[in-house]
């Protein structure tokens, strides 16, 4: 990796109620790339995003964004840093009491003193990028799931961030919307020179657009590599995940007592 | 909704709210008749105040000129000290006569001020020297019976 | 058996600890909100927008209820007072009951169920749909941007709503007794003006409504912000807002009345 590193994660541990969720994660994410983080449901992918965004603090280790350790920042400095990053939530999380236009304009109005005429032009430009300039008067409730996701995308690039995190951007979309969003992520990353972190379990769609993939399983990085490497990987976990097999290194059964003892061949509740 | 429409509605709402408060103050309450800002206090000692209560009106020639603010028992003189708040527009001479009266037979009690002829006017905090206590029904009946009895005695002698 | 007793005691202890925690969270939240109110005060249009939703949209229910409460008071008061031949005092009765008690209390109860529940549901849903988290990630503090404007809008709206309730109620009493029954108009107003004191009755009534406004909106925003981010969580929080704030209104009303009107005629 030749280009400059934007996000650096070093020996990151996080536990919740003594339950270790992330164990010794190391990652480097260069500027201008699309990085996918994949893994089964509940493996700690979203937790990782929240650690990068500074919503929670790690138990040990650190996340560095643009050279600053996130969890050591004061609240003001953290808010300052968050102006450079943005996050696309699973279902868009558009502000339901504001119109599409006001949603995209939200951060410009909160963080800048731009005149309303400039904001108007900027908002229409952002909406044009995602192909929804014509929908600026609608309310979020009038949008389909894919359109809402696109508006949320326009909102998250409102202040031209360095880093965008996508939390499951492909969930619940039809195939057309899905590839629209996928291509938008790729195009925007290239056009704006920012870094995208895509947390997803949609393997096929994301392998088409990303530069690098990390697989997380049970709190550790199980495998990583470029999409080509991943497709050809013979590692059992990657193989299971990419091809969607039911059983394998990711077990079908949740960890449990032995079947026999659970079907009480004992006397504990007598 | 457009911000201007919303502003208009909120403006109307606040105006109506202030209007309602003004109606309550002026039409329902007694803000129209006196205001605490332009008033002065007078005091008076009464032997017996009967059923006089704080906020009872102070009237002169039937016109409300003020309110009773406070009633205290004086341990030195063993009578009641009544503090009145009088509208500054009305001045009363030093020898004004204050008496506790009843409106109607069983109505509320109020203080009646009868102006005297003195040149000097009462100032804020002054004490009205000439007072007349409340008529207490039992005493009146008692006095009436006593008078009757003494009249009868006189007739015999 | 002893095991069951221990479980029972443990249950009680758990509830107590839980409610103390909740109280602590609520106070912490309230202080944070007051600290961050400066930001929303500087952007007053945010508050104006919320006054529209809490105040203006509550107008209809407040005005209609006020009118009917006043009309019933007039009717009942007249029925009772005319037995003693003092039906001209009906104005006093209507005005004093409305200005001192019914105006503040009933308006606050209506406000809690109309606007308070809406505030809780709105904030709770914003939390459940990750809108608050999104705002936080955009470096915008949701307490300053979402919670504080709603709180102040409620605090500002409440006295106006209660004043309108009382004024409309007195008008309702006037309609029934003077216009329909035929009580003398002059004595209706003059007896009322003699009995209702600006300082003691009206100002105290307004103070009450301000206290109720703070209590209801503080409960509503806290319940919304503290709601579990699920459908049941939000609906439970909405119910709790109405129940808690109604109880708070009635309890506070007793305390305030005891302080304000004790020893008065």
Coordinates of N, CA and C in Angstrom, one line a residue, chain A residues 64-160:
Chain A
X64 N -6.7 5.1 15.3 CA -6.2 6.4 14.9 C -6.8 6.8 13.6
X65 N -7.4 8.0 13.6 CA -8.0 8.5 12.3 C -7.2 9.8 12.0
X66 N -6.7 9.9 10.8 CA -5.9 11.0 10.4 C -4.9 11.4 11.4
X67 N -4.3 10.4 12.0 CA -3.2 10.7 13.0 C -3.6 10.9 14.4
X68 N -4.9 11.0 14.7 CA -5.3 11.2 16.1 C -5.9 10.0 16.7
X69 N -5.6 9.7 17.9 CA -6.2 8.6 18.6 C -7.6 9.0 19.0
X70 N -8.6 8.2 18.5 CA -10.0 8.7 18.6 C -10.5 8.8 20.1
X71 N -10.2 7.7 20.9 CA -10.8 7.7 22.2 C -10.1 8.6 23.2
X72 N -9.0 9.2 22.8 CA -8.3 10.1 23.7 C -8.8 11.6 23.5
X73 N -9.6 11.8 22.4 CA -10.0 13.1 22.1 C -11.0 13.6 23.1
X74 N -11.0 14.9 23.4 CA -12.1 15.5 24.2 C -13.3 15.6 23.4
X75 N -14.4 15.8 24.0 CA -15.7 15.8 23.3 C -15.7 16.8 22.1
X76 N -15.1 18.0 22.4 CA -15.1 19.0 21.4 C -14.2 18.6 20.2
X77 N -13.1 18.0 20.6 CA -12.1 17.6 19.5 C -12.7 16.4 18.7
X78 N -13.5 15.6 19.4 CA -14.1 14.5 18.7 C -15.2 15.0 17.8
X79 N -16.0 16.0 18.2 CA -17.0 16.6 17.3 C -16.3 17.2 16.1
X80 N -15.1 17.9 16.4 CA -14.3 18.5 15.3 C -13.9 17.4 14.3
X81 N -13.5 16.2 14.8 CA -13.1 15.2 14.0 C -14.2 14.6 13.2
X82 N -15.4 14.5 13.8 CA -16.5 13.9 13.2 C -17.0 14.7 12.0
X83 N -16.6 16.0 11.9 CA -17.0 16.8 10.7 C -16.3 16.2 9.5
X84 N -15.2 15.5 9.7 CA -14.4 14.9 8.6 C -14.8 13.5 8.3
X85 N -15.7 12.9 9.1 CA -16.1 11.6 8.8 C -17.7 11.6 8.8
X86 N -18.2 10.6 8.1 CA -19.7 10.5 8.2 C -20.0 9.0 8.2
X87 N -21.3 8.8 8.5 CA -21.7 7.4 8.6 C -23.0 7.2 8.0
X88 N -23.2 6.2 7.2 CA -24.5 5.9 6.6 C -25.1 4.7 7.4
X89 N -26.2 5.0 8.0 CA -26.8 4.0 8.9 C -27.6 3.0 8.0
X90 N -27.9 1.9 8.7 CA -28.4 0.7 8.0 C -29.7 1.1 7.2
X91 N -30.6 1.8 7.8 CA -31.8 2.2 7.0 C -31.8 3.7 6.7
X92 N -30.6 4.3 6.6 CA -30.5 5.7 6.2 C -30.6 6.6 7.3
X93 N -31.5 6.4 8.3 CA -31.7 7.3 9.5 C -31.9 8.7 9.0
X94 N -32.7 8.9 8.0 CA -33.0 10.3 7.6 C -33.9 10.9 8.7
X95 N -33.8 12.3 8.8 CA -34.6 12.9 9.8 C -36.0 13.0 9.3
X96 N -36.9 12.3 9.9 CA -38.3 12.2 9.4 C -39.0 13.5 9.4
X97 N -38.6 14.5 10.3 CA -39.4 15.7 10.3 C -38.8 16.8 9.3
X98 N -37.8 16.4 8.6 CA -37.3 17.3 7.6 C -37.5 16.8 6.2
X99 N -37.6 17.7 5.2 CA -37.7 17.2 3.8 C -36.3 16.7 3.3
X100 N -36.3 16.1 2.2 CA -35.1 15.6 1.6 C -34.1 16.7 1.5
X101 N -34.5 17.9 1.0 CA -33.6 19.0 0.8 C -33.0 19.4 2.2
X102 N -33.9 19.5 3.2 CA -33.4 19.9 4.5 C -32.5 18.9 5.2
X103 N -32.7 17.6 4.9 CA -31.9 16.6 5.4 C -30.5 16.7 4.8
X104 N -30.3 17.0 3.5 CA -29.0 17.1 3.0 C -28.4 18.4 3.4
X105 N -29.2 19.5 3.6 CA -28.7 20.8 4.0 C -28.3 20.8 5.5
X106 N -28.8 19.8 6.3 CA -28.7 19.8 7.7 C -27.3 20.2 8.2
X107 N -26.3 19.4 7.8 CA -24.9 19.7 8.3 C -24.4 21.0 7.8
X108 N -24.7 21.4 6.6 CA -24.2 22.7 6.1 C -24.8 23.8 7.0
X109 N -26.1 23.7 7.4 CA -26.7 24.7 8.2 C -26.1 24.7 9.6
X110 N -25.8 23.4 10.1 CA -25.3 23.3 11.5 C -23.9 23.8 11.6
X111 N -23.1 23.5 10.6 CA -21.6 23.7 10.8 C -21.0 24.8 10.0
X112 N -21.8 25.4 9.1 CA -21.2 26.4 8.3 C -22.1 27.7 8.3
X113 N -21.5 28.8 7.9 CA -22.3 30.0 7.8 C -22.6 30.4 6.4
X114 N -22.7 29.3 5.5 CA -22.9 29.6 4.1 C -24.3 30.3 3.9
X115 N -24.3 31.2 2.9 CA -25.6 31.8 2.6 C -26.6 30.8 2.1
X116 N -27.9 31.0 2.3 CA -28.9 30.0 1.9 C -28.8 29.7 0.4
X117 N -28.4 30.7 -0.5 CA -28.4 30.5 -1.9 C -27.3 29.5 -2.2
X118 N -26.1 29.6 -1.5 CA -25.0 28.6 -1.8 C -25.5 27.2 -1.3
X119 N -26.1 27.2 -0.1 CA -26.5 25.9 0.4 C -27.5 25.2 -0.6
X120 N -28.4 26.0 -1.2 CA -29.3 25.5 -2.1 C -28.6 24.8 -3.3
X121 N -27.6 25.6 -3.9 CA -26.9 25.0 -5.0 C -26.1 23.7 -4.6
X122 N -25.5 23.8 -3.4 CA -24.7 22.6 -3.0 C -25.6 21.4 -2.8
X123 N -26.8 21.6 -2.2 CA -27.7 20.5 -1.9 C -28.1 19.9 -3.2
X124 N -28.5 20.8 -4.1 CA -29.0 20.2 -5.4 C -27.9 19.5 -6.1
X125 N -26.6 19.9 -6.0 CA -25.5 19.2 -6.6 C -25.4 17.8 -6.0
X126 N -25.4 17.8 -4.6 CA -25.3 16.5 -3.9 C -26.4 15.6 -4.3
X127 N -27.6 16.1 -4.4 CA -28.7 15.3 -4.7 C -28.6 14.8 -6.2
X128 N -28.0 15.7 -7.0 CA -27.9 15.3 -8.4 C -26.9 14.1 -8.5
X129 N -25.9 14.1 -7.7 CA -24.9 13.0 -7.7 C -25.6 11.7 -7.5
X130 N -26.6 11.6 -6.6 CA -27.2 10.4 -6.3 C -28.5 10.2 -7.2
X131 N -28.7 11.2 -8.1 CA -29.8 11.1 -9.1 C -31.2 11.4 -8.5
X132 N -31.2 12.2 -7.4 CA -32.5 12.5 -6.8 C -32.8 14.0 -6.7
X133 N -32.2 14.8 -7.6 CA -32.4 16.2 -7.6 C -33.9 16.5 -7.7
X134 N -34.6 15.7 -8.4 CA -36.0 16.0 -8.6 C -36.9 15.7 -7.4
X135 N -36.3 15.0 -6.4 CA -37.1 14.6 -5.2 C -36.8 15.5 -4.0
X136 N -36.2 16.7 -4.3 CA -35.8 17.4 -3.1 C -36.9 17.9 -2.2
X137 N -38.1 18.0 -2.8 CA -39.2 18.5 -2.0 C -40.0 17.4 -1.2
X138 N -39.6 16.1 -1.5 CA -40.4 15.1 -0.8 C -40.0 14.9 0.7
X139 N -40.8 14.3 1.5 CA -40.5 14.0 2.8 C -39.9 12.5 2.8
X140 N -39.1 12.2 3.8 CA -38.5 10.9 3.9 C -39.5 9.7 3.8
X141 N -40.7 10.0 4.4 CA -41.7 8.9 4.4 C -42.2 8.6 3.0
X142 N -42.0 9.5 2.1 CA -42.5 9.3 0.7 C -41.5 8.6 -0.2
X143 N -40.4 8.2 0.4 CA -39.3 7.6 -0.4 C -39.3 6.1 -0.3
X144 N -38.9 5.4 -1.3 CA -38.7 3.9 -1.2 C -37.4 3.7 -0.4
X145 N -37.1 2.4 0.0 CA -35.9 2.1 0.8 C -34.7 2.5 0.1
X146 N -34.6 2.2 -1.2 CA -33.4 2.5 -2.0 C -33.2 4.0 -2.2
X147 N -34.3 4.7 -2.4 CA -34.2 6.2 -2.5 C -33.7 6.8 -1.2
X148 N -34.3 6.3 -0.1 CA -33.9 6.8 1.2 C -32.4 6.6 1.4
X149 N -31.9 5.5 1.1 CA -30.5 5.2 1.2 C -29.7 6.1 0.4
X150 N -30.2 6.5 -0.8 CA -29.4 7.4 -1.7 C -29.4 8.8 -1.1
X151 N -30.6 9.2 -0.6 CA -30.6 10.5 0.1 C -29.6 10.6 1.2
X152 N -29.6 9.5 2.0 CA -28.7 9.4 3.2 C -27.3 9.5 2.7
X153 N -27.0 8.9 1.5 CA -25.7 9.0 1.0 C -25.3 10.4 0.6
X154 N -26.3 11.1 0.0 CA -26.1 12.5 -0.4 C -25.9 13.3 0.9
X155 N -26.6 13.0 1.9 CA -26.4 13.7 3.2 C -25.0 13.5 3.8
X156 N -24.5 12.2 3.6 CA -23.3 12.0 4.3 C -22.1 12.5 3.5
X157 N -22.3 12.9 2.2 CA -21.2 13.6 1.5 C -21.4 15.1 1.5
X158 N -22.3 15.6 2.3 CA -22.6 17.0 2.3 C -21.4 17.9 2.6
X159 N -20.6 17.5 3.5 CA -19.4 18.3 3.9 C -18.1 17.8 3.3
X160 N -18.2 17.0 2.3 CA -17.0 16.3 1.6 C -16.1 15.7 2.7

